[in-house]
CSV table of C-alpha atoms in Angstrom, one decimal:
chain,number,residue,atom,x,y,z
F,168,MET,CA,-4.9,-29.3,-21.9
F,169,THR,CA,-1.7,-30.3,-20.1
F,170,THR,CA,-0.6,-30.4,-16.5
F,171,SER,CA,2.9,-30.6,-15.1
F,172,SER,CA,5.2,-33.2,-14.8
F,173,GLY,CA,7.0,-31.8,-12.0
F,174,SER,CA,6.0,-30.2,-8.8
F,175,GLN,CA,3.9,-27.6,-10.3
F,176,ALA,CA,2.4,-26.6,-13.7
F,177,ARG,CA,4.9,-25.3,-16.4
F,178,PRO,CA,3.7,-22.1,-18.2
F,179,SER,CA,5.0,-20.5,-21.1
F,180,ARG,CA,7.9,-18.0,-20.3
F,181,VAL,CA,6.6,-14.9,-22.3
F,182,LEU,CA,7.4,-12.0,-19.9
F,183,GLY,CA,10.4,-9.7,-20.6
F,184,THR,CA,11.6,-6.9,-18.2
F,185,ALA,CA,9.3,-4.3,-19.6
F,186,ASP,CA,6.3,-6.7,-19.2
F,187,ALA,CA,7.1,-7.5,-15.6
F,188,VAL,CA,7.7,-4.0,-14.8
F,189,THR,CA,4.3,-3.1,-16.1
F,190,VAL,CA,2.5,-6.0,-14.1
F,191,GLY,CA,4.4,-4.9,-11.0
F,192,ALA,CA,3.6,-1.2,-11.3
F,193,ALA,CA,0.0,-1.7,-12.3
F,194,ALA,CA,-0.4,-3.8,-9.1
F,195,MET,CA,1.3,-1.1,-6.8
F,196,ILE,CA,-0.4,1.9,-8.4
F,197,GLY,CA,-3.9,0.9,-7.5
F,198,ALA,CA,-6.8,2.9,-6.2
F,199,GLY,CA,-4.9,3.3,-2.7
F,200,VAL,CA,-2.7,5.9,-4.0
F,201,PHE,CA,-5.9,8.1,-4.4
F,202,ALA,CA,-6.9,7.7,-0.9
F,203,VAL,CA,-4.0,6.4,1.4
F,204,PHE,CA,-2.4,9.8,2.0
F,205,ALA,CA,-5.5,11.0,3.9
F,206,PRO,CA,-5.4,8.4,6.9
F,207,ALA,CA,-1.8,8.2,6.8
F,208,ALA,CA,-1.5,12.0,7.4
F,209,ASP,CA,-4.2,11.6,10.4
F,210,GLU,CA,-2.1,9.0,12.0
F,211,ALA,CA,1.4,10.6,11.4
F,212,GLY,CA,0.5,14.3,11.3
F,213,ALA,CA,3.7,16.3,10.7
F,214,TRP,CA,5.8,13.1,10.5
F,215,LEU,CA,4.1,11.8,7.3
F,216,TRP,CA,7.4,11.9,5.3
F,217,VAL,CA,9.0,9.7,8.1
F,218,ALA,CA,6.2,7.2,7.8
F,219,LEU,CA,6.7,7.2,4.1
F,220,LEU,CA,10.4,6.6,4.5
F,221,ILE,CA,10.0,3.8,6.9
F,222,ALA,CA,7.4,2.2,4.5
F,223,ALA,CA,9.8,2.7,1.7
F,224,VAL,CA,12.7,1.1,3.6
F,225,VAL,CA,10.9,-1.9,4.4
F,226,ALA,CA,9.3,-2.3,0.9
F,227,TYR,CA,12.9,-2.1,-0.5
F,228,CYS,CA,14.2,-4.9,2.0
F,229,ASN,CA,11.1,-7.0,1.1
F,230,ALA,CA,11.8,-6.5,-2.6
F,231,THR,CA,15.5,-7.3,-2.4
F,232,SER,CA,14.6,-10.4,-0.5
F,233,SER,CA,12.0,-11.3,-3.2
F,234,ALA,CA,14.2,-10.8,-6.1
F,235,ARG,CA,17.1,-12.9,-4.9
F,236,LEU,CA,14.7,-15.7,-4.0
F,237,ALA,CA,12.9,-15.4,-7.3
F,238,ALA,CA,16.4,-15.7,-9.1
F,239,ARG,CA,17.0,-19.0,-7.4
F,240,HIS,CA,13.5,-20.4,-7.4
F,241,PRO,CA,12.2,-19.1,-10.9
F,242,GLU,CA,8.7,-20.7,-10.4
F,243,SER,CA,5.3,-19.2,-10.4
F,244,GLY,CA,4.0,-19.0,-6.6
F,245,GLY,CA,6.2,-16.5,-5.0
F,246,THR,CA,6.8,-16.9,-1.4
F,247,TYR,CA,4.7,-20.1,-1.4
F,248,VAL,CA,7.5,-21.7,-3.3
F,249,TYR,CA,10.2,-20.0,-1.3
F,250,GLY,CA,8.8,-20.8,2.1
F,251,ARG,CA,8.3,-24.3,0.9
F,252,GLU,CA,12.0,-24.7,-0.3
F,253,ARG,CA,13.7,-22.9,2.3
F,254,LEU,CA,11.6,-23.1,5.6
F,255,GLY,CA,9.5,-26.1,5.2
F,256,GLU,CA,6.2,-27.1,3.9
F,257,LEU,CA,4.1,-25.6,6.7
F,258,TRP,CA,5.7,-22.3,6.4
F,259,GLY,CA,5.3,-22.3,2.6
F,260,TYR,CA,1.5,-23.3,2.8
F,261,LEU,CA,1.1,-20.5,5.4
F,262,ALA,CA,2.5,-18.0,3.1
F,263,GLY,CA,0.4,-19.2,0.2
F,264,TRP,CA,-2.6,-19.3,2.6
F,265,SER,CA,-2.1,-15.7,3.8
F,266,PHE,CA,-1.6,-14.4,0.3
F,267,THR,CA,-4.6,-16.2,-1.3
F,268,VAL,CA,-7.1,-15.4,1.4
F,269,GLY,CA,-6.0,-11.7,1.8
F,270,LYS,CA,-5.5,-11.0,-1.9
F,271,VAL,CA,-9.1,-12.4,-2.8
F,272,ALA,CA,-10.5,-9.8,-0.4
F,273,SER,CA,-8.3,-7.2,-1.9
F,274,CYS,CA,-9.6,-8.2,-5.4
F,275,ALA,CA,-13.1,-7.6,-4.3
F,276,ALA,CA,-12.2,-4.4,-2.6
F,277,MET,CA,-10.6,-3.0,-6.1
F,278,ALA,CA,-13.7,-4.3,-8.0
F,279,LEU,CA,-16.1,-2.6,-5.7
F,280,THR,CA,-14.0,0.6,-5.8
F,281,PHE,CA,-14.1,0.6,-9.5
F,282,ALA,CA,-17.9,0.3,-9.3
F,283,ALA,CA,-18.4,3.0,-6.9
F,284,TYR,CA,-16.5,5.5,-9.1
F,285,VAL,CA,-18.5,4.4,-12.3
F,286,ALA,CA,-22.0,3.8,-11.0
F,287,PRO,CA,-22.4,3.6,-7.2
F,288,GLU,CA,-26.2,2.5,-7.5
F,289,TRP,CA,-24.9,-0.6,-9.5
F,290,SER,CA,-21.9,-1.3,-7.4
F,291,ARG,CA,-22.2,-5.0,-6.7
F,292,PRO,CA,-23.5,-6.2,-10.5
F,293,LEU,CA,-20.8,-3.8,-12.1
F,294,ALA,CA,-18.1,-5.1,-9.6
F,295,VAL,CA,-18.9,-8.8,-10.8
F,296,ALA,CA,-18.8,-7.6,-14.3
F,297,ALA,CA,-15.4,-6.2,-14.0
F,298,VAL,CA,-14.0,-9.4,-12.4
F,299,VAL,CA,-15.6,-11.7,-15.0
F,300,ALA,CA,-14.3,-9.4,-17.7
F,301,LEU,CA,-10.6,-9.3,-16.3
F,302,THR,CA,-10.7,-12.9,-15.5
F,303,ALA,CA,-11.5,-13.6,-19.1
F,304,VAL,CA,-8.6,-11.3,-20.2
F,305,ASN,CA,-6.1,-13.1,-17.9
F,306,TYR,CA,-7.4,-16.6,-19.3
F,307,ALA,CA,-6.3,-15.5,-22.8
F,308,GLY,CA,-2.9,-15.3,-21.9
F,309,LEU,CA,-0.2,-13.3,-20.3
F,310,ARG,CA,0.3,-11.0,-23.6
F,311,THR,CA,-3.2,-10.0,-23.5
F,312,SER,CA,-3.0,-9.2,-19.9
F,313,THR,CA,0.1,-7.1,-20.0
F,314,GLY,CA,-1.3,-5.3,-23.1
F,315,LEU,CA,-4.3,-4.2,-21.3
F,316,ALA,CA,-2.2,-3.4,-18.0
F,317,ARG,CA,0.1,-1.2,-20.0
F,318,LEU,CA,-2.7,0.9,-21.4
F,319,LEU,CA,-4.3,1.2,-18.0
F,320,LEU,CA,-1.2,2.0,-16.4
F,321,ALA,CA,-0.3,4.7,-19.0
F,322,ALA,CA,-3.8,6.3,-18.3
F,323,VAL,CA,-3.3,6.4,-14.6
F,324,LEU,CA,0.3,7.9,-14.7
F,325,ALA,CA,-1.1,10.6,-16.9
F,326,VAL,CA,-3.7,11.6,-14.2
F,327,LEU,CA,-1.0,11.4,-11.4
F,328,ALA,CA,1.1,13.6,-13.5
F,329,ALA,CA,-1.5,15.9,-13.7
F,330,VAL,CA,-2.3,16.1,-10.0
F,331,ALA,CA,1.5,16.5,-9.4
F,332,ALA,CA,1.7,19.5,-12.0
F,333,VAL,CA,-1.0,21.5,-10.9
F,334,GLY,CA,-0.4,21.0,-7.2
F,335,LEU,CA,3.3,21.7,-7.2
F,336,GLY,CA,3.3,24.1,-10.0
F,337,GLY,CA,0.1,26.3,-8.9
F,338,SER,CA,-0.1,29.4,-6.9
F,339,GLU,CA,-1.6,27.7,-4.0
F,340,ALA,CA,1.5,25.4,-3.3
F,341,ASN,CA,3.0,26.2,0.0
F,342,PRO,CA,6.3,24.5,0.4
F,343,ALA,CA,6.5,25.0,3.9
F,344,GLN,CA,3.9,22.5,4.3
F,345,LEU,CA,6.6,20.0,3.8
F,346,ALA,CA,8.6,20.7,6.7
F,347,VAL,CA,8.7,17.8,9.5
F,348,SER,CA,7.7,19.5,12.7
F,349,GLY,CA,4.8,19.6,15.0
F,350,HIS,CA,3.3,17.1,17.4
F,351,TRP,CA,5.0,13.9,17.8
F,352,PRO,CA,2.3,11.4,16.9
F,353,GLY,CA,3.8,8.5,19.1
F,354,PHE,CA,5.3,5.3,17.8
F,355,PHE,CA,2.0,3.7,17.0
F,356,GLY,CA,0.7,6.8,15.1
F,357,LEU,CA,4.0,6.6,13.0
F,358,LEU,CA,4.1,3.0,12.3
F,359,GLY,CA,0.5,2.9,11.7
F,360,ALA,CA,0.9,5.4,9.2
F,361,ALA,CA,3.8,3.5,7.8
F,362,GLY,CA,1.7,0.3,7.7
F,363,MET,CA,-0.8,2.1,5.5
F,364,LEU,CA,1.7,3.5,3.1
F,365,PHE,CA,3.5,0.1,3.0
F,366,PHE,CA,0.7,-1.6,1.2
F,367,ALA,CA,0.7,1.1,-1.6
F,368,PHE,CA,4.3,-0.5,-2.3
F,369,ALA,CA,3.3,-4.2,-2.0
F,370,GLY,CA,2.5,-5.0,-5.7
F,371,TYR,CA,5.9,-5.9,-6.7
F,372,ALA,CA,5.3,-9.3,-5.4
F,373,ARG,CA,3.2,-9.8,-8.5
F,374,ILE,CA,6.3,-10.1,-10.4
F,375,ALA,CA,7.8,-12.8,-8.3
F,376,THR,CA,4.6,-14.9,-8.4
F,377,LEU,CA,4.8,-15.0,-12.1
F,378,GLY,CA,8.2,-16.3,-12.0
F,379,GLY,CA,7.6,-19.1,-14.0
F,380,GLU,CA,6.4,-17.2,-17.0
F,381,VAL,CA,9.4,-14.6,-17.2
F,382,ARG,CA,12.2,-15.0,-19.6
F,383,ASP,CA,15.8,-15.2,-18.2
F,384,PRO,CA,14.1,-15.0,-14.6
F,385,ALA,CA,17.5,-14.9,-12.6
F,386,THR,CA,18.1,-11.4,-14.6
F,387,THR,CA,14.8,-10.2,-15.4
F,388,ILE,CA,13.0,-10.6,-12.0
F,389,PRO,CA,15.5,-8.6,-9.8
F,390,ARG,CA,15.9,-6.0,-12.5
F,391,ALA,CA,12.1,-5.6,-12.8
F,392,ILE,CA,11.5,-5.3,-9.2
F,393,GLY,CA,14.1,-2.9,-8.6
F,394,ILE,CA,12.8,-0.8,-11.5
F,395,THR,CA,9.4,-0.8,-10.3
F,396,LEU,CA,9.9,0.1,-6.8
F,397,ALA,CA,12.0,3.1,-7.7
F,398,GLY,CA,9.7,4.3,-10.2
F,399,VAL,CA,6.6,4.0,-8.0
F,400,PHE,CA,8.5,5.5,-5.0
F,401,ALA,CA,9.2,8.4,-7.2
F,402,VAL,CA,5.6,8.7,-8.3
F,403,TYR,CA,4.3,8.6,-4.7
F,404,LEU,CA,6.9,11.4,-3.6
F,405,LEU,CA,5.5,13.7,-6.2
F,406,VAL,CA,1.9,13.1,-5.6
F,407,ALA,CA,2.3,13.3,-1.7
F,408,ALA,CA,4.1,16.5,-2.0
F,409,ALA,CA,1.5,17.9,-4.2
F,410,ALA,CA,-1.4,17.1,-1.9
F,411,LEU,CA,0.6,18.3,1.3
F,412,THR,CA,1.7,21.8,-0.4
F,413,VAL,CA,-1.7,22.4,-1.5
F,414,LEU,CA,-4.0,21.1,1.3
F,415,GLY,CA,-1.7,21.2,4.2
F,416,ARG,CA,-1.7,18.4,6.8
F,417,GLU,CA,-4.9,19.0,8.5
F,418,ARG,CA,-7.1,19.4,5.4
F,419,LEU,CA,-5.3,16.4,3.9
F,420,ALA,CA,-6.1,14.3,7.1
F,421,ASP,CA,-9.9,15.3,6.8
F,422,SER,CA,-10.2,14.6,3.0
F,423,ARG,CA,-12.2,11.7,1.8
F,424,ALA,CA,-10.7,12.3,-1.7
F,425,PRO,CA,-7.4,13.8,-1.2
F,426,LEU,CA,-6.1,13.9,-4.9
F,427,ALA,CA,-9.6,15.4,-6.1
F,428,ASP,CA,-9.4,18.0,-3.3
F,429,THR,CA,-5.9,18.8,-4.2
F,430,VAL,CA,-6.9,19.6,-7.9
F,431,ALA,CA,-9.8,21.7,-6.7
F,432,ALA,CA,-7.9,23.6,-4.1
F,433,ALA,CA,-5.4,24.2,-6.8
F,434,GLY,CA,-7.7,26.1,-9.1
F,435,TRP,CA,-8.4,23.1,-11.4
F,436,PRO,CA,-11.9,21.9,-10.4
F,437,GLN,CA,-12.4,20.7,-14.0
F,438,LEU,CA,-9.9,18.1,-13.2
F,439,VAL,CA,-12.0,16.5,-10.6
F,440,PRO,CA,-13.8,13.9,-12.8
F,441,VAL,CA,-10.5,13.1,-14.4
F,442,VAL,CA,-9.0,12.0,-10.9
F,443,GLY,CA,-12.1,10.0,-10.3
F,444,ALA,CA,-11.8,8.3,-13.8
F,445,GLY,CA,-8.0,7.8,-12.8
F,446,ALA,CA,-9.1,6.1,-9.7
F,447,ALA,CA,-11.3,3.7,-11.4
F,448,LEU,CA,-8.8,3.1,-14.1
F,449,ALA,CA,-6.1,2.3,-11.3
F,450,SER,CA,-8.6,-0.1,-9.6
F,451,LEU,CA,-8.9,-2.2,-12.7
F,452,GLY,CA,-5.3,-2.3,-13.3
F,453,ALA,CA,-4.7,-3.4,-9.7
F,454,LEU,CA,-7.5,-6.0,-9.9
F,455,LEU,CA,-5.9,-7.6,-13.3
F,456,ALA,CA,-2.5,-7.9,-11.5
F,457,LEU,CA,-4.1,-9.3,-8.4
F,458,ILE,CA,-6.0,-11.9,-10.1
F,459,LEU,CA,-2.8,-12.8,-12.1
F,460,GLY,CA,-0.8,-13.3,-8.8
F,461,VAL,CA,-3.4,-15.2,-6.8
F,462,SER,CA,-4.2,-17.6,-9.4
F,463,ARG,CA,-0.5,-18.5,-9.9
F,464,THR,CA,-0.2,-19.2,-6.1
F,465,VAL,CA,-3.4,-21.1,-6.2
F,466,ALA,CA,-2.0,-23.2,-9.2
F,467,ALA,CA,1.3,-23.8,-7.4
F,468,MET,CA,-0.3,-24.8,-4.2
F,469,ALA,CA,-2.6,-27.3,-6.2
F,470,ALA,CA,0.3,-28.8,-8.0
F,471,ASP,CA,1.6,-29.8,-4.4
F,472,GLY,CA,-1.6,-31.2,-3.4
F,473,HIS,CA,-2.4,-28.4,-0.9
F,474,LEU,CA,-5.6,-27.8,-3.1
F,475,PRO,CA,-7.2,-30.3,-5.6
F,476,ARG,CA,-4.6,-30.8,-8.3
F,477,TYR,CA,-7.3,-30.2,-11.0
F,478,PHE,CA,-6.4,-26.7,-10.6
F,479,ALA,CA,-2.8,-27.0,-11.4
F,480,ALA,CA,-3.3,-27.6,-15.1
F,481,VAL,CA,-1.7,-25.1,-17.7
F,482,HIS,CA,-3.8,-24.4,-20.9
F,483,GLU,CA,-2.0,-25.6,-23.9
F,484,ARG,CA,-2.8,-22.8,-26.2
F,485,PHE,CA,-2.6,-19.8,-23.8
F,486,GLY,CA,0.1,-21.0,-21.4
F,487,GLY,CA,-1.5,-20.0,-18.1
F,488,PRO,CA,-3.2,-22.0,-15.1
F,489,HIS,CA,-6.8,-21.4,-16.6
F,490,ARG,CA,-8.6,-23.5,-14.0
F,491,ALA,CA,-6.9,-21.6,-11.4
F,492,GLU,CA,-7.8,-18.4,-12.9
F,493,VAL,CA,-11.5,-19.2,-13.3
F,494,LEU,CA,-11.4,-20.5,-9.5
F,495,VAL,CA,-9.9,-17.2,-8.3
F,496,GLY,CA,-12.4,-15.0,-10.4
F,497,ALA,CA,-15.5,-17.1,-9.1
F,498,LEU,CA,-14.3,-16.6,-5.4
F,499,VAL,CA,-13.9,-12.9,-5.9
F,500,CYS,CA,-17.4,-12.6,-7.4
F,501,LEU,CA,-18.7,-14.6,-4.3
F,502,VAL,CA,-17.0,-12.1,-1.9
F,503,VAL,CA,-18.3,-9.2,-3.9
F,504,LEU,CA,-21.8,-10.4,-3.6
F,505,VAL,CA,-22.1,-11.5,-0.1
F,506,ALA,CA,-19.6,-9.7,2.1
F,507,ASP,CA,-18.8,-6.1,3.3
F,508,VAL,CA,-15.2,-6.2,2.1
F,509,ARG,CA,-14.3,-3.1,4.4
F,510,GLY,CA,-14.1,-5.5,7.2
F,511,ALA,CA,-11.9,-8.0,5.3
F,512,ILE,CA,-9.5,-5.3,4.3
F,513,GLY,CA,-8.0,-5.7,7.9
F,514,PHE,CA,-7.0,-9.4,7.7
F,515,SER,CA,-6.0,-8.7,4.0
F,516,ALA,CA,-3.3,-6.2,5.2
F,517,PHE,CA,-2.1,-8.5,8.0
F,518,GLY,CA,-1.9,-11.4,5.5
F,519,VAL,CA,0.4,-9.4,3.2
F,520,LEU,CA,2.8,-8.7,6.2
F,521,VAL,CA,2.7,-12.2,7.2
F,522,TYR,CA,3.7,-13.1,3.5
F,523,TYR,CA,6.5,-10.8,3.5
F,524,THR,CA,7.7,-11.8,6.9
F,525,LEU,CA,8.0,-15.3,5.5
F,526,THR,CA,9.8,-14.0,2.5
F,527,ASN,CA,12.6,-12.2,4.5
F,528,ALA,CA,12.9,-15.4,6.7
F,529,SER,CA,13.3,-17.5,3.6
F,530,ALA,CA,16.0,-15.1,2.4
F,531,LEU,CA,18.0,-15.5,5.5
F,532,ARG,CA,18.4,-19.2,4.5
F,533,LEU,CA,20.1,-18.4,1.2
F,534,GLY,CA,23.8,-19.6,1.2
F,535,PRO,CA,26.8,-17.6,0.3
F,536,GLN,CA,27.0,-19.1,-3.0
F,537,GLU,CA,23.3,-18.2,-4.0
F,538,ASN,CA,23.8,-14.3,-4.2
F,539,ARG,CA,22.1,-13.9,-0.8
F,540,PRO,CA,21.4,-10.1,0.3
F,541,PRO,CA,23.4,-8.5,2.9
F,542,LEU,CA,22.3,-9.9,6.3
F,543,LEU,CA,20.9,-6.3,7.4
F,544,VAL,CA,18.4,-6.4,4.4
F,545,PRO,CA,16.2,-9.5,5.4
F,546,VAL,CA,16.6,-8.8,9.0
F,547,VAL,CA,15.2,-5.3,8.7
F,548,GLY,CA,12.5,-6.5,6.4
F,549,LEU,CA,11.5,-9.2,8.6
F,550,ALA,CA,11.5,-6.9,11.8
F,551,GLY,CA,9.7,-4.2,9.8
F,552,CYS,CA,6.9,-6.6,8.8
F,553,VAL,CA,6.1,-8.1,12.2
F,554,VAL,CA,6.1,-4.5,13.9
F,555,LEU,CA,4.1,-2.9,11.0
F,556,ALA,CA,1.7,-6.0,11.4
F,557,PHE,CA,1.1,-5.5,15.1
F,558,SER,CA,0.7,-1.8,14.8
F,559,LEU,CA,-2.5,-2.1,12.7
F,560,PRO,CA,-5.8,-1.7,14.3
F,561,LEU,CA,-6.6,-4.2,17.1
F,562,SER,CA,-9.5,-5.5,15.0
F,563,SER,CA,-7.3,-6.0,12.0
F,564,VAL,CA,-4.6,-7.9,14.2
F,565,VAL,CA,-7.1,-10.2,15.7
F,566,ALA,CA,-8.8,-11.0,12.1
F,567,GLY,CA,-5.4,-11.6,10.7
F,568,VAL,CA,-4.3,-14.0,13.5
F,569,ALA,CA,-7.5,-15.9,13.2
F,570,VAL,CA,-7.3,-16.3,9.5
F,571,VAL,CA,-3.6,-17.6,9.8
F,572,ALA,CA,-4.5,-20.0,12.6
F,573,ALA,CA,-7.4,-21.3,10.4
F,574,GLY,CA,-4.9,-22.0,7.7
F,575,ALA,CA,-2.6,-23.7,10.1
F,576,GLY,CA,-5.6,-25.8,11.2
F,577,VAL,CA,-6.5,-26.8,7.8
F,578,TRP,CA,-2.9,-28.0,7.0
F,579,ALA,CA,-2.7,-29.9,10.2
F,580,LEU,CA,-6.0,-31.8,9.5
F,581,ARG,CA,-4.7,-32.4,5.8
F,582,ARG,CA,-1.4,-33.9,7.1
F,583,LEU,CA,-3.5,-36.2,9.7
F,584,VAL,CA,-5.9,-37.5,7.1
F,585,LEU,CA,-2.7,-38.4,4.8
F,586,GLU,CA,-0.8,-39.9,7.8
F,587,ARG,CA,-3.8,-42.3,8.4
F,588,ARG,CA,-4.2,-43.3,4.7
């Protein structure tokens, strides 16, 4: 085993553009796409398309800021590294803290979602087994992880393509359902829906958090983030259009399994089990990418001493932060076993928006010679993240603020101990 000689562990650079796109798309096209359009339609009503556009614009700004920063700081850790380098140690730490705590909860949610589709009566043991198996895959190196992610992503895209085809091409499709009209949902309804839809786009951060393992990162990371965001946005447009044209806004808002209901209403009930299998595989793909991203952030924080330096080690054979991967897997298993993760998803969502707020703030500190984005991009991204964060349900906002405040308290306590020493 070997550890870094610098500020963080130095893993092997093995990911090309196609691999990075695979990891990002697998993280974005998770189980959420099989469910998110129903609560979003309930919030936004006829203005669902406007909410989707708002989410896409904020995602584009965040992606652009992430790509420019990743090109300048090609290290694993994502906004933890960018915040540390551009805003100061505290802000980098809070980005890493928000990302790690929030995404551990997201990992548990994805594991339990997979288990709920496969064997609901054995949900917790099966979820733990999924986490252990995918942690072992990640331990074996990025080539193994991206190979599995590619297979899962291909299967999920095939299922979504089938949903879009039967929905848009069937006799039950009614294009008039796509018209933006009807009752104004109010700003909180519109922005709340945009906030839900935004999280379906958030997986492109996984490309940046793996920055230390990407070949030619200055070129590969911006290209991969752009391709991933554009491709996933096109998929979401087609799937949302299929659900809306078949179910209509009211039936879509009331649906508990909107894509399964779409294929059933379109006259293809035999595809309902296929959609369920697609959701299960999407959960596994997202879980695989999440564990990858969180473990790299944990390793970066450990290398800087914010976590025990033991977890910064890089495996000499597999080239990944193996101890951090095992730690993240163990934490996710613990959450799966002892917690109701539905209550944790709120602060997970809030934590993601805090993370991207700091991403855009870091991008504002790029100089004119550092290929910084146009000023409007990080400004819109930062403002959008703040507005969406505080448009979430009150319980989610309160939980999220409490988690961020706890992180700040831990940082201050560590700083005090170090100063006394």
